[in-house]
Short mmCIF file of N, CA, C and O in Angstrom, two decimals:
data_model
loop_
_atom_site.label_atom_id
_atom_site.label_comp_id
_atom_site.label_asym_id
_atom_site.label_seq_id
_atom_site.Cartn_x
_atom_site.Cartn_y
_atom_site.Cartn_z
N PHE A 1 -5.57 -6.68 -2.02
CA PHE A 1 -6.10 -5.44 -1.54
C PHE A 1 -7.23 -4.98 -2.45
O PHE A 1 -7.34 -5.42 -3.57
N PHE A 2 -8.06 -4.09 -1.92
CA PHE A 2 -9.19 -3.56 -2.67
C PHE A 2 -8.94 -2.09 -2.98
O PHE A 2 -8.42 -1.35 -2.15
N VAL A 3 -9.35 -1.67 -4.16
CA VAL A 3 -9.39 -0.26 -4.52
C VAL A 3 -10.86 0.14 -4.48
O VAL A 3 -11.70 -0.52 -5.09
N VAL A 4 -11.17 1.20 -3.74
CA VAL A 4 -12.57 1.60 -3.53
C VAL A 4 -12.77 3.03 -4.01
O VAL A 4 -12.00 3.93 -3.66
N ASP A 5 -13.80 3.24 -4.82
CA ASP A 5 -14.18 4.57 -5.31
C ASP A 5 -15.05 5.23 -4.25
O ASP A 5 -16.18 4.80 -4.01
N LEU A 6 -14.53 6.27 -3.61
CA LEU A 6 -15.25 6.96 -2.55
C LEU A 6 -15.91 8.25 -3.02
O LEU A 6 -16.40 9.03 -2.21
N SER A 7 -15.95 8.48 -4.33
CA SER A 7 -16.47 9.75 -4.83
C SER A 7 -17.94 9.98 -4.47
O SER A 7 -18.38 11.12 -4.34
N ASN A 8 -18.73 8.92 -4.30
CA ASN A 8 -20.14 9.08 -3.93
C ASN A 8 -20.33 9.51 -2.48
O ASN A 8 -21.45 9.82 -2.07
N LEU A 9 -19.27 9.52 -1.70
CA LEU A 9 -19.39 9.92 -0.29
C LEU A 9 -19.39 11.43 -0.12
O LEU A 9 -19.78 11.93 0.92
N SER A 10 -18.92 12.15 -1.14
CA SER A 10 -18.87 13.61 -1.02
C SER A 10 -20.19 14.21 -1.49
O SER A 10 -20.95 13.60 -2.25
N GLY A 11 -20.47 15.38 -1.03
CA GLY A 11 -21.70 16.06 -1.40
C GLY A 11 -22.28 16.80 -0.21
O GLY A 11 -21.72 16.78 0.89
N THR A 12 -23.40 17.42 -0.42
CA THR A 12 -24.01 18.22 0.64
C THR A 12 -25.19 17.52 1.31
O THR A 12 -25.67 17.96 2.35
N THR A 13 -25.66 16.42 0.71
CA THR A 13 -26.80 15.69 1.26
C THR A 13 -26.32 14.46 2.00
O THR A 13 -25.56 13.67 1.45
N PRO A 14 -26.74 14.29 3.26
CA PRO A 14 -26.30 13.08 3.98
C PRO A 14 -26.93 11.83 3.39
O PRO A 14 -28.03 11.87 2.82
N HIS A 15 -26.26 10.74 3.51
CA HIS A 15 -26.78 9.45 3.06
C HIS A 15 -27.79 8.93 4.07
O HIS A 15 -27.68 9.18 5.28
N GLN A 16 -28.78 8.23 3.60
CA GLN A 16 -29.82 7.69 4.44
C GLN A 16 -29.38 6.37 5.05
O GLN A 16 -28.48 5.70 4.53
N PRO A 17 -30.00 5.95 6.17
CA PRO A 17 -29.68 4.65 6.75
C PRO A 17 -29.89 3.54 5.72
O PRO A 17 -30.81 3.60 4.91
N ASN A 18 -29.03 2.57 5.77
CA ASN A 18 -29.07 1.42 4.87
C ASN A 18 -28.82 1.75 3.40
O ASN A 18 -29.07 0.94 2.53
N SER A 19 -28.37 2.97 3.11
CA SER A 19 -28.00 3.28 1.73
C SER A 19 -26.60 2.70 1.48
O SER A 19 -25.87 2.38 2.41
N ASN A 20 -26.25 2.54 0.23
CA ASN A 20 -24.95 1.98 -0.12
C ASN A 20 -24.24 2.93 -1.07
O ASN A 20 -24.35 2.79 -2.29
N PRO A 21 -23.52 3.93 -0.52
CA PRO A 21 -22.86 4.91 -1.38
C PRO A 21 -21.62 4.36 -2.09
O PRO A 21 -21.13 4.96 -3.02
N ILE A 22 -21.11 3.21 -1.65
CA ILE A 22 -19.93 2.63 -2.30
C ILE A 22 -20.43 1.65 -3.36
O ILE A 22 -20.88 0.55 -3.06
N THR A 23 -20.37 2.10 -4.59
CA THR A 23 -20.91 1.30 -5.69
C THR A 23 -19.83 0.71 -6.59
O THR A 23 -20.12 -0.12 -7.43
N ARG A 24 -18.60 1.17 -6.42
CA ARG A 24 -17.54 0.70 -7.31
C ARG A 24 -16.31 0.34 -6.49
O ARG A 24 -15.76 1.17 -5.77
N TYR A 25 -15.88 -0.90 -6.60
CA TYR A 25 -14.65 -1.34 -5.96
C TYR A 25 -14.07 -2.49 -6.78
O TYR A 25 -14.76 -3.11 -7.59
N ALA A 26 -12.80 -2.76 -6.57
CA ALA A 26 -12.13 -3.82 -7.33
C ALA A 26 -11.15 -4.55 -6.43
O ALA A 26 -10.40 -3.93 -5.68
N ASP A 27 -11.18 -5.85 -6.49
CA ASP A 27 -10.24 -6.70 -5.76
C ASP A 27 -9.00 -6.85 -6.63
O ASP A 27 -9.06 -7.39 -7.73
N ARG A 28 -7.87 -6.38 -6.15
CA ARG A 28 -6.63 -6.42 -6.90
C ARG A 28 -5.73 -7.59 -6.49
O ARG A 28 -4.57 -7.63 -6.82
N GLY A 29 -6.29 -8.53 -5.78
CA GLY A 29 -5.52 -9.71 -5.42
C GLY A 29 -4.75 -9.54 -4.12
O GLY A 29 -5.11 -8.73 -3.27
N TYR A 30 -3.71 -10.29 -3.96
CA TYR A 30 -2.86 -10.28 -2.77
C TYR A 30 -3.66 -10.67 -1.52
O TYR A 30 -3.54 -10.08 -0.46
N LYS A 31 -4.50 -11.68 -1.65
CA LYS A 31 -5.30 -12.18 -0.54
C LYS A 31 -4.39 -12.69 0.58
O LYS A 31 -3.40 -13.36 0.32
N ASP A 32 -4.74 -12.39 1.81
CA ASP A 32 -3.96 -12.79 2.99
C ASP A 32 -2.52 -12.30 2.92
O ASP A 32 -1.61 -12.94 3.41
N TYR A 33 -2.31 -11.15 2.29
CA TYR A 33 -0.97 -10.64 2.11
C TYR A 33 -0.69 -9.43 2.98
O TYR A 33 0.26 -9.38 3.70
N GLY A 34 -1.54 -8.43 2.89
CA GLY A 34 -1.25 -7.16 3.53
C GLY A 34 -1.48 -7.12 5.02
O GLY A 34 -2.42 -7.68 5.55
N HIS A 35 -0.58 -6.47 5.69
CA HIS A 35 -0.69 -6.21 7.13
C HIS A 35 -0.95 -4.72 7.31
O HIS A 35 -1.86 -4.33 8.03
N THR A 36 -0.13 -3.92 6.67
CA THR A 36 -0.31 -2.47 6.67
C THR A 36 0.00 -1.96 5.27
O THR A 36 0.63 -2.64 4.47
N LEU A 37 -0.45 -0.75 5.01
CA LEU A 37 -0.06 -0.09 3.77
C LEU A 37 0.14 1.38 4.05
O LEU A 37 -0.38 1.93 5.01
N SER A 38 0.93 1.99 3.19
CA SER A 38 1.13 3.43 3.27
C SER A 38 1.21 3.96 1.85
O SER A 38 1.51 3.23 0.91
N VAL A 39 0.91 5.24 1.72
CA VAL A 39 0.93 5.89 0.42
C VAL A 39 1.79 7.14 0.54
O VAL A 39 1.66 7.91 1.49
N GLY A 40 2.67 7.32 -0.44
CA GLY A 40 3.51 8.50 -0.48
C GLY A 40 4.04 8.75 -1.87
O GLY A 40 4.48 7.81 -2.55
N ASP A 41 3.95 9.99 -2.32
CA ASP A 41 4.48 10.39 -3.63
C ASP A 41 3.95 9.53 -4.76
O ASP A 41 4.69 9.16 -5.67
N GLY A 42 2.67 9.17 -4.69
CA GLY A 42 2.06 8.40 -5.76
C GLY A 42 2.37 6.92 -5.75
O GLY A 42 2.03 6.20 -6.68
N LEU A 43 3.00 6.45 -4.68
CA LEU A 43 3.32 5.02 -4.56
C LEU A 43 2.55 4.42 -3.39
O LEU A 43 2.35 5.08 -2.37
N LEU A 44 2.13 3.17 -3.55
CA LEU A 44 1.48 2.43 -2.48
C LEU A 44 2.42 1.33 -2.03
O LEU A 44 2.93 0.57 -2.85
N PHE A 45 2.69 1.27 -0.74
CA PHE A 45 3.57 0.28 -0.15
C PHE A 45 2.72 -0.70 0.65
O PHE A 45 2.09 -0.33 1.63
N LEU A 46 2.70 -1.96 0.21
CA LEU A 46 1.91 -3.01 0.86
C LEU A 46 2.87 -3.90 1.64
O LEU A 46 3.72 -4.57 1.06
N ASN A 47 2.73 -3.90 2.97
CA ASN A 47 3.64 -4.63 3.85
C ASN A 47 2.98 -5.91 4.35
O ASN A 47 1.81 -5.92 4.67
N THR A 48 3.76 -6.98 4.48
CA THR A 48 3.16 -8.27 4.83
C THR A 48 3.21 -8.65 6.30
O THR A 48 2.30 -9.25 6.80
N ALA A 49 4.28 -8.37 6.98
CA ALA A 49 4.45 -8.70 8.39
C ALA A 49 4.55 -10.19 8.65
O ALA A 49 4.22 -10.65 9.72
N GLY A 50 4.99 -10.95 7.73
CA GLY A 50 5.16 -12.37 7.98
C GLY A 50 5.85 -13.08 6.83
O GLY A 50 5.69 -12.71 5.68
N GLY A 51 6.62 -14.06 7.16
CA GLY A 51 7.25 -14.87 6.14
C GLY A 51 8.32 -14.12 5.36
O GLY A 51 9.09 -13.36 5.92
N THR A 52 8.33 -14.33 4.06
CA THR A 52 9.38 -13.76 3.22
C THR A 52 8.84 -12.85 2.12
O THR A 52 9.54 -12.55 1.18
N LYS A 53 7.59 -12.42 2.24
CA LYS A 53 6.96 -11.63 1.16
C LYS A 53 7.39 -10.17 1.15
O LYS A 53 7.24 -9.49 0.15
N GLY A 54 7.86 -9.64 2.25
CA GLY A 54 8.41 -8.29 2.29
C GLY A 54 7.43 -7.19 1.99
O GLY A 54 6.31 -7.18 2.48
N CYS A 55 7.84 -6.26 1.14
CA CYS A 55 7.07 -5.08 0.79
C CYS A 55 6.90 -5.04 -0.73
O CYS A 55 7.87 -5.19 -1.47
N GLN A 56 5.67 -4.85 -1.17
CA GLN A 56 5.35 -4.71 -2.58
C GLN A 56 5.07 -3.23 -2.84
O GLN A 56 4.37 -2.58 -2.05
N ILE A 57 5.59 -2.69 -3.95
CA ILE A 57 5.45 -1.27 -4.25
C ILE A 57 4.68 -1.12 -5.56
O ILE A 57 5.07 -1.68 -6.58
N PHE A 58 3.58 -0.35 -5.50
CA PHE A 58 2.70 -0.15 -6.64
C PHE A 58 2.68 1.33 -7.04
O PHE A 58 2.77 2.20 -6.19
N ASP A 59 2.52 1.60 -8.34
CA ASP A 59 2.52 2.95 -8.87
C ASP A 59 1.08 3.46 -9.04
O ASP A 59 0.39 3.08 -9.99
N LEU A 60 0.64 4.32 -8.13
CA LEU A 60 -0.71 4.88 -8.20
C LEU A 60 -0.84 5.95 -9.27
O LEU A 60 -1.94 6.20 -9.77
N LYS A 61 0.26 6.61 -9.63
CA LYS A 61 0.21 7.65 -10.65
C LYS A 61 -0.09 7.05 -12.02
O LYS A 61 -0.81 7.64 -12.82
N GLN A 62 0.47 5.89 -12.29
CA GLN A 62 0.31 5.27 -13.59
C GLN A 62 -1.13 4.82 -13.83
O GLN A 62 -1.67 5.01 -14.90
N ASN A 63 -1.75 4.20 -12.80
CA ASN A 63 -3.13 3.77 -12.92
C ASN A 63 -3.69 3.57 -11.51
O ASN A 63 -3.52 2.51 -10.92
N PRO A 64 -4.37 4.57 -10.96
CA PRO A 64 -4.86 4.45 -9.58
C PRO A 64 -5.91 3.36 -9.39
O PRO A 64 -6.05 2.84 -8.29
N TRP A 65 -6.66 3.02 -10.44
CA TRP A 65 -7.70 2.00 -10.31
C TRP A 65 -7.10 0.60 -10.31
O TRP A 65 -7.61 -0.31 -9.67
N ASP A 66 -6.03 0.39 -11.04
CA ASP A 66 -5.36 -0.91 -11.11
C ASP A 66 -3.85 -0.67 -11.12
O ASP A 66 -3.18 -0.81 -12.14
N PRO A 67 -3.29 -0.26 -9.96
CA PRO A 67 -1.88 0.14 -9.93
C PRO A 67 -0.94 -1.04 -10.23
O PRO A 67 -1.08 -2.11 -9.64
N PRO A 68 0.00 -0.84 -11.15
CA PRO A 68 0.95 -1.92 -11.45
C PRO A 68 2.00 -2.07 -10.35
O PRO A 68 2.41 -1.09 -9.73
N LEU A 69 2.42 -3.29 -10.15
CA LEU A 69 3.53 -3.58 -9.24
C LEU A 69 4.80 -3.12 -9.94
O LEU A 69 5.09 -3.55 -11.06
N ILE A 70 5.56 -2.24 -9.31
CA ILE A 70 6.78 -1.74 -9.94
C ILE A 70 8.05 -2.26 -9.27
O ILE A 70 9.10 -2.27 -9.88
N SER A 71 7.92 -2.70 -8.03
CA SER A 71 9.09 -3.22 -7.34
C SER A 71 8.65 -3.99 -6.09
O SER A 71 7.54 -3.82 -5.62
N SER A 72 9.53 -4.81 -5.60
CA SER A 72 9.27 -5.50 -4.34
C SER A 72 10.59 -5.73 -3.63
O SER A 72 11.66 -5.73 -4.24
N TRP A 73 10.47 -5.89 -2.35
CA TRP A 73 11.63 -6.21 -1.53
C TRP A 73 11.21 -7.36 -0.65
O TRP A 73 10.30 -7.25 0.16
N SER A 74 11.83 -8.52 -0.89
CA SER A 74 11.41 -9.71 -0.17
C SER A 74 12.58 -10.66 -0.02
O SER A 74 13.68 -10.39 -0.46
N GLY A 75 12.32 -11.79 0.61
CA GLY A 75 13.35 -12.80 0.81
C GLY A 75 13.40 -13.23 2.26
O GLY A 75 12.70 -12.70 3.11
N ALA A 76 14.22 -14.19 2.55
CA ALA A 76 14.34 -14.74 3.90
C ALA A 76 14.67 -13.64 4.90
O ALA A 76 15.63 -12.89 4.73
N GLY A 77 13.85 -13.54 5.95
CA GLY A 77 14.10 -12.57 7.01
C GLY A 77 13.67 -11.15 6.67
O GLY A 77 13.95 -10.23 7.42
N ASN A 78 12.99 -10.95 5.55
CA ASN A 78 12.56 -9.61 5.15
C ASN A 78 11.04 -9.51 5.20
O ASN A 78 10.37 -9.42 4.18
N ASP A 79 10.48 -9.51 6.41
CA ASP A 79 9.02 -9.53 6.49
C ASP A 79 8.40 -8.15 6.40
O ASP A 79 7.21 -8.05 6.14
N CYS A 80 9.15 -7.08 6.57
CA CYS A 80 8.66 -5.71 6.35
C CYS A 80 7.32 -5.48 7.06
O CYS A 80 6.29 -5.27 6.44
N HIS A 81 7.34 -5.52 8.37
CA HIS A 81 6.14 -5.36 9.19
C HIS A 81 5.48 -4.01 8.94
O HIS A 81 4.27 -3.93 8.76
N ASP A 82 6.23 -2.95 8.93
CA ASP A 82 5.76 -1.60 8.63
C ASP A 82 6.84 -0.87 7.86
O ASP A 82 8.03 -1.17 8.02
N SER A 83 6.43 0.10 7.05
CA SER A 83 7.42 0.87 6.31
C SER A 83 6.95 2.31 6.16
O SER A 83 5.77 2.62 6.31
N PHE A 84 7.90 3.16 5.85
CA PHE A 84 7.64 4.57 5.62
C PHE A 84 8.60 5.04 4.53
O PHE A 84 9.81 4.82 4.63
N ALA A 85 8.06 5.65 3.49
CA ALA A 85 8.89 6.14 2.38
C ALA A 85 9.09 7.64 2.51
O ALA A 85 8.20 8.37 2.94
N ARG A 86 10.27 8.07 2.12
CA ARG A 86 10.60 9.49 2.15
C ARG A 86 11.37 9.82 0.87
O ARG A 86 12.36 9.17 0.57
N SER A 87 10.90 10.84 0.15
CA SER A 87 11.55 11.24 -1.10
C SER A 87 12.52 12.38 -0.88
O SER A 87 12.35 13.19 0.03
N ASN A 88 13.52 12.41 -1.73
CA ASN A 88 14.49 13.50 -1.79
C ASN A 88 15.18 13.76 -0.45
O ASN A 88 15.24 14.89 0.03
N VAL A 89 15.71 12.72 0.13
CA VAL A 89 16.54 12.85 1.33
C VAL A 89 17.98 12.83 0.83
O VAL A 89 18.48 11.80 0.39
N ALA A 90 18.61 13.99 0.85
CA ALA A 90 19.95 14.13 0.29
C ALA A 90 19.97 13.58 -1.15
O ALA A 90 20.84 12.81 -1.53
N SER A 91 18.95 13.96 -1.91
CA SER A 91 18.78 13.57 -3.32
C SER A 91 18.54 12.08 -3.53
O SER A 91 18.83 11.54 -4.59
N ARG A 92 18.03 11.41 -2.52
CA ARG A 92 17.73 9.98 -2.63
C ARG A 92 16.32 9.71 -2.15
O ARG A 92 15.78 10.43 -1.32
N ASP A 93 15.72 8.63 -2.67
CA ASP A 93 14.43 8.15 -2.19
C ASP A 93 14.69 6.97 -1.27
O ASP A 93 15.39 6.03 -1.65
N LEU A 94 14.14 7.01 -0.06
CA LEU A 94 14.44 6.00 0.95
C LEU A 94 13.17 5.31 1.45
O LEU A 94 12.11 5.93 1.52
N LEU A 95 13.32 4.06 1.81
CA LEU A 95 12.26 3.30 2.45
C LEU A 95 12.79 2.84 3.81
O LEU A 95 13.80 2.14 3.88
N PHE A 96 12.11 3.27 4.85
CA PHE A 96 12.44 2.84 6.21
C PHE A 96 11.56 1.64 6.51
O PHE A 96 10.35 1.72 6.39
N SER A 97 12.14 0.53 6.92
CA SER A 97 11.39 -0.70 7.16
C SER A 97 11.68 -1.22 8.56
O SER A 97 12.82 -1.24 9.01
N ALA A 98 10.61 -1.67 9.22
CA ALA A 98 10.73 -2.34 10.52
C ALA A 98 10.23 -3.77 10.33
O ALA A 98 9.07 -3.98 10.02
N ASP A 99 11.13 -4.72 10.46
CA ASP A 99 10.77 -6.13 10.32
C ASP A 99 10.22 -6.63 11.64
O ASP A 99 10.76 -6.32 12.70
N GLY A 100 9.16 -7.40 11.58
CA GLY A 100 8.53 -7.88 12.80
C GLY A 100 9.25 -9.06 13.42
O GLY A 100 9.65 -9.01 14.58
N TYR A 101 9.43 -10.12 12.66
CA TYR A 101 9.99 -11.35 13.23
C TYR A 101 11.50 -11.28 13.45
O TYR A 101 12.01 -11.80 14.43
N SER A 102 12.21 -10.64 12.53
CA SER A 102 13.67 -10.59 12.69
C SER A 102 14.10 -9.53 13.69
O SER A 102 15.21 -9.57 14.19
N GLY A 103 13.21 -8.57 13.97
CA GLY A 103 13.55 -7.50 14.92
C GLY A 103 14.53 -6.49 14.35
O GLY A 103 15.15 -5.74 15.08
N LYS A 104 14.66 -6.43 13.02
CA LYS A 104 15.60 -5.52 12.39
C LYS A 104 14.90 -4.27 11.87
O LYS A 104 13.73 -4.32 11.50
N TYR A 105 15.66 -3.20 11.85
CA TYR A 105 15.23 -1.97 11.20
C TYR A 105 16.14 -1.78 10.00
O TYR A 105 17.34 -1.96 10.10
N ARG A 106 15.54 -1.42 8.87
CA ARG A 106 16.34 -1.29 7.63
C ARG A 106 16.08 0.04 6.97
O ARG A 106 14.99 0.60 7.07
N LEU A 107 17.09 0.50 6.25
CA LEU A 107 17.01 1.69 5.44
C LEU A 107 17.37 1.27 4.02
O LEU A 107 18.49 0.82 3.78
N LEU A 108 16.39 1.36 3.12
CA LEU A 108 16.59 0.89 1.75
C LEU A 108 16.59 2.08 0.80
O LEU A 108 15.77 2.98 0.92
N ASP A 109 17.53 2.06 -0.15
CA ASP A 109 17.66 3.12 -1.13
C ASP A 109 17.13 2.62 -2.46
O ASP A 109 17.48 1.57 -2.94
#
């Protein structure tokens, strides 16, 4: 996935045709990995939608430019097509996952 600095897009003056306001970005790897991603409570969830790679969880609070991988959920039958995280549900943090190939819905604590 790529991290892109969008700070040059804000302002009061419109950008001209053929200008390039995106001057800073970084390739953080995981080529041919991500299908969808979501962000919640300072965490980035990168979902694969295929194979056994599952969901990779990165900490944006620790370093938004190069977020460290803090956890993953993977293995046979855990393709994690899409996910949604919710904090403080009955004092627990939960990840709702919909697997594409296995057709399963999961609730992970």
